[in-house]
Amino acid sequence: MIEQYVLDLQEIDETQVAVVGGKGAHLGGLSRIEGIRVPAGFCVTTDAFRRIMAEAPSIDDGLDQLSRLDPDDREAIRTLSAQIRRAIEEIALPGDVAAAITRALAQLGEQAAYAVRSSATAEDLPTASFAGQQDTYLNVVGPTAILQHVSRCWASLFTERAVTYRQRNGIDHRTVHMAVVVQQMVFPHAAGILFTADPVTGNRKVATVDAGFGLGEALVSGLVNPDVFTVRHGEVVAKTIAAKQRAIRALPAGGTQEVAIDAQRQEQPALTDGQAVQLVQLGRRIEAHFGRPQDIEWCLVDEGFQIVQSRPITTLFPIPETDDQENHVYVSVGHQQMMTDPMKPLGLSMWQLTAMVPMHEAGGRLFVDVTRRLASPASRAGLLDLVGRGDPLVRDALETVLDHDDFVPSLPDAGPGGPAAGGAAAPIETDPALVTELIERSQASVAALERDIRTKTGPALFDFLLEAFEEHKRVLSDPLSIRAIMAGMEATWWLNDKLQDWLGEKNAADTLTLSAPDNVTSEMGLALLDVADVIRPHAEVVAFLQGVEYAGDAAFLDELAKLAGGTEARDAIETYLDRYGMRCVGEIDITRPRWRERPTTLVPVILDNVRNFEPGAAERRFEQGRQKAQKKEQDVLSRLRALPDGDRKADETKRMIDRVRTFIGYREYPKYGIVSRYFVYKQALMEEAERLVQAGVLPEKEDIFYLTFQELHDVVRSHQVDDQIVQQRKDAFRSYQALTPPRVLTSDGEAVTGAYRRDDVPAGALIGLPVSAGTIEGRARVIIDMADADLEAGDILVTTFTDPSWSPLFVGIAGLVTEVGGLMTHGAVIAREYGLPAVVGVEQATRLIRDGQRIRVHGTGGYIEILP
């Protein structure tokens, strides 16, 4: 293959990232768009860079050392990257590379001024912008200086910030190559940045223009505050004109200089409103060409705008795809299910196939379209009431969208909005036998699934699973099950509302529901205390478990049996896994490793229980909660009887207490049933994946996680897979991990988080939703991964979200703070069950509270104080 060291921008398009880097490819693409002017220039290709790197074998050794460094070892990265940069800059350019560059300069004008700009192959990509990671040099004059600055651009691939960025993003240094863009210099009156979507709210209908005098470097470097124009539907709807005291200008002999702006000009706008609108029109053309919102660098010269860079805005949350142009409002499923991490394609499609309502995917997360429910007044009121009780932030976000003029269409009540959310269902008797019957029905359904799936393989398995999904939905939509869940929730709301009215007591139901029967999630936490009781007497077993690394293999269970007391320990863990092994963090995503698949996940929690508890703690804990609830009931009823019309109030309350204790534990069971079924599906699919690996169709079993259920069905039938799709999905999934999903998302791309709108909390306190009463002080343990738990008695767990799999940790903590959650989500239910003061829905709690800080959790008031 003949190496090509230089390509004119006109010869390049956006498919050539490997040859000219991200910036070069985008500039080539820009230069092909009708009506878009790009300064003339050329690219020094990655062929030239590879040639240079091959000239110095010492660089290879440096890259080996670099790949082994910890991203946090800044000193070592600084030293080693400086050595690599020096080595690159000292390499003399081979004659044919230098000749190709000088020939291209001669065609454009040797003594003209140029911008020499780095263009890495992992740059300006949809998944990672790498903005500012490599170097740009402005107003470079003369072939000698340009050749020198090309070398500097190559070396800038190894600046400390670029190296750290790649290491943090899991990008191999050897896979990234550097091209260099050489462009004729533009000397603008004004320059700046255009975002074709609002970078703060994500709204794709709003564009923002930042503008300043002179070269755009003054804005990019933060030297001056820009003028900001907000443009929507072809007009400036808001603007802020800044005092622009400085600018960067080009010097005649090369280089740039910071200059002062005349006092009378400082507060003049850098653009007219008409120019801002014209620029946005150009931006929309560029956005349409690249197919996604863009971050565009522009210059204004005498004859109009020139575009010097365009890259995707990588921080925007994607929008669900639709086949219409209507407005849509979406509510996050992850915030309801306590799993806001991205899901892999198989997990997304399996949840969609087994869900009771249509779900839309965006950014690796699922959303429900509530536009129709919001459109008619009756269903709107019901929806807002239901979500508001669970998570006030979702309600506030929806009300914010409703305040946008005409975004949500108005429909009459009889329209397709459907009945009001939580509409009256047929009453259900307060009878514990109903809960027993429902649990038995679910168990029988799972047992039948386990029995019938055993003989199914290949395409027949997928046909069987589609039928199993229908049974799955039938069990979930069982009217009796729904009425039992609603009975428990409605009784909770009734008790909280009435006892606050009658006795002035907040969240009284929290104590009244302690140690409620039939709660499979709280039983799961207590059962691990019983496992610790079996292990605690055996010092050799405890020592062995302390040495077990979080390696994810089940072999340690076999090793246990060789130790004194190890057989009993293994049997206790196995029994626990038989009942709860289908659970894991993020369990709504079928691709997540289950405890049965990775039992070492439980080892840190078991060891915490061995250390922090006495034998018999589970039974004592449950009994103490039951007695506390009983005492609370007697107290409430006696105080009510002392009130006017007290006997009636007490009788009604007693009926509701019986009702809540009968049904509130069952609230957790349907999720347990779903996850039990999921594990059966997963085991069958993993066996199918193993067959595909054996047949050479897939390199590894986990590759099926990056296919949808239907795509996997097709692969099993055809024995063919598109490797490129799997790789693209892996890259996309990695990029989704950096995104924070909003509670509410509109089809305009606006991400709406909601606010609490409260003034009844102390200054400086972090506000959240009170879900479990009481006040507790203690050490904050900020834990993102359950496997990293190292808890002492009295610690307060601070994390992003907790699903049922976190329950084993709850027995060892004194309080709970989460970023996500609502009144009836699993973490809240279990916190109440165990009597833990808890506040959920605390925005950025894991960032604002430092691990080890002392905090006070006000579980009744719904706020957290950080103590000195």
Short mmCIF file of N, CA, C and O in Angstrom, two decimals, residues 26 115 118 233 331 368 384 429 490 504 521 538 571 633-634 648 717 751 753 762 846:
data_model
loop_
_atom_site.label_atom_id
_atom_site.label_comp_id
_atom_site.label_asym_id
_atom_site.label_seq_id
_atom_site.Cartn_x
_atom_site.Cartn_y
_atom_site.Cartn_z
N HIS A 26 -13.99 15.82 10.19
CA HIS A 26 -15.12 16.74 10.29
C HIS A 26 -14.93 17.96 9.41
O HIS A 26 -15.88 18.43 8.78
N ALA A 115 -2.98 28.06 10.66
CA ALA A 115 -3.27 27.40 11.94
C ALA A 115 -2.83 25.95 11.80
O ALA A 115 -3.17 25.30 10.80
N SER A 118 -3.88 19.84 15.92
CA SER A 118 -3.87 18.40 16.16
C SER A 118 -5.21 17.78 15.77
O SER A 118 -6.26 18.39 15.96
N HIS A 233 -36.50 28.94 17.00
CA HIS A 233 -37.44 29.16 15.90
C HIS A 233 -37.10 30.43 15.11
O HIS A 233 -37.98 31.24 14.79
N VAL A 331 -41.13 9.59 30.97
CA VAL A 331 -40.73 9.45 32.37
C VAL A 331 -39.76 8.27 32.48
O VAL A 331 -40.00 7.20 31.90
N VAL A 368 -41.12 5.69 29.69
CA VAL A 368 -42.53 5.50 29.35
C VAL A 368 -43.07 6.83 28.84
O VAL A 368 -42.82 7.89 29.43
N LEU A 384 -50.26 12.81 38.05
CA LEU A 384 -49.45 13.69 38.89
C LEU A 384 -49.56 13.30 40.36
O LEU A 384 -48.57 13.34 41.11
N GLU A 429 -60.41 -7.81 50.56
CA GLU A 429 -60.59 -8.12 51.96
C GLU A 429 -59.23 -8.16 52.67
O GLU A 429 -58.24 -8.56 52.07
N GLU A 490 -52.15 2.16 49.66
CA GLU A 490 -53.23 3.10 50.03
C GLU A 490 -53.41 3.15 51.54
O GLU A 490 -53.68 4.22 52.11
N GLY A 504 -51.06 15.08 64.57
CA GLY A 504 -49.91 15.94 64.25
C GLY A 504 -48.62 15.16 64.12
O GLY A 504 -47.53 15.70 64.31
N THR A 521 -37.87 -9.31 50.58
CA THR A 521 -36.63 -8.55 50.50
C THR A 521 -36.01 -8.35 51.88
O THR A 521 -34.79 -8.49 52.05
N HIS A 538 -16.18 -20.50 63.26
CA HIS A 538 -15.08 -21.22 62.59
C HIS A 538 -14.02 -20.23 62.11
O HIS A 538 -14.12 -19.66 61.02
N ASP A 571 -22.76 -25.09 52.93
CA ASP A 571 -24.18 -25.45 52.84
C ASP A 571 -25.06 -24.25 53.15
O ASP A 571 -26.11 -24.05 52.53
N GLU A 633 -48.75 0.90 67.68
CA GLU A 633 -50.19 0.73 67.42
C GLU A 633 -50.99 1.04 68.68
O GLU A 633 -51.98 1.80 68.64
N GLN A 634 -50.59 0.47 69.83
CA GLN A 634 -51.32 0.71 71.08
C GLN A 634 -51.30 2.18 71.45
O GLN A 634 -52.31 2.76 71.87
N ARG A 648 -64.47 6.10 66.79
CA ARG A 648 -64.58 5.87 65.35
C ARG A 648 -63.20 5.99 64.70
O ARG A 648 -62.81 5.15 63.88
N ARG A 717 -30.73 -18.86 14.65
CA ARG A 717 -31.32 -19.51 13.48
C ARG A 717 -30.34 -19.57 12.31
O ARG A 717 -30.23 -20.57 11.62
N ALA A 751 -33.95 17.79 29.21
CA ALA A 751 -33.85 16.90 30.36
C ALA A 751 -34.29 17.68 31.59
O ALA A 751 -33.68 18.68 31.96
N THR A 753 -35.13 17.75 35.60
CA THR A 753 -34.84 16.98 36.81
C THR A 753 -35.84 17.24 37.93
O THR A 753 -36.04 16.39 38.79
N PRO A 762 -33.03 23.67 57.20
CA PRO A 762 -31.95 24.58 57.58
C PRO A 762 -31.08 24.96 56.38
O PRO A 762 -30.95 24.20 55.42
N THR A 846 -23.83 11.55 46.44
CA THR A 846 -22.52 10.87 46.51
C THR A 846 -21.37 11.81 46.16
O THR A 846 -20.21 11.48 46.41
#
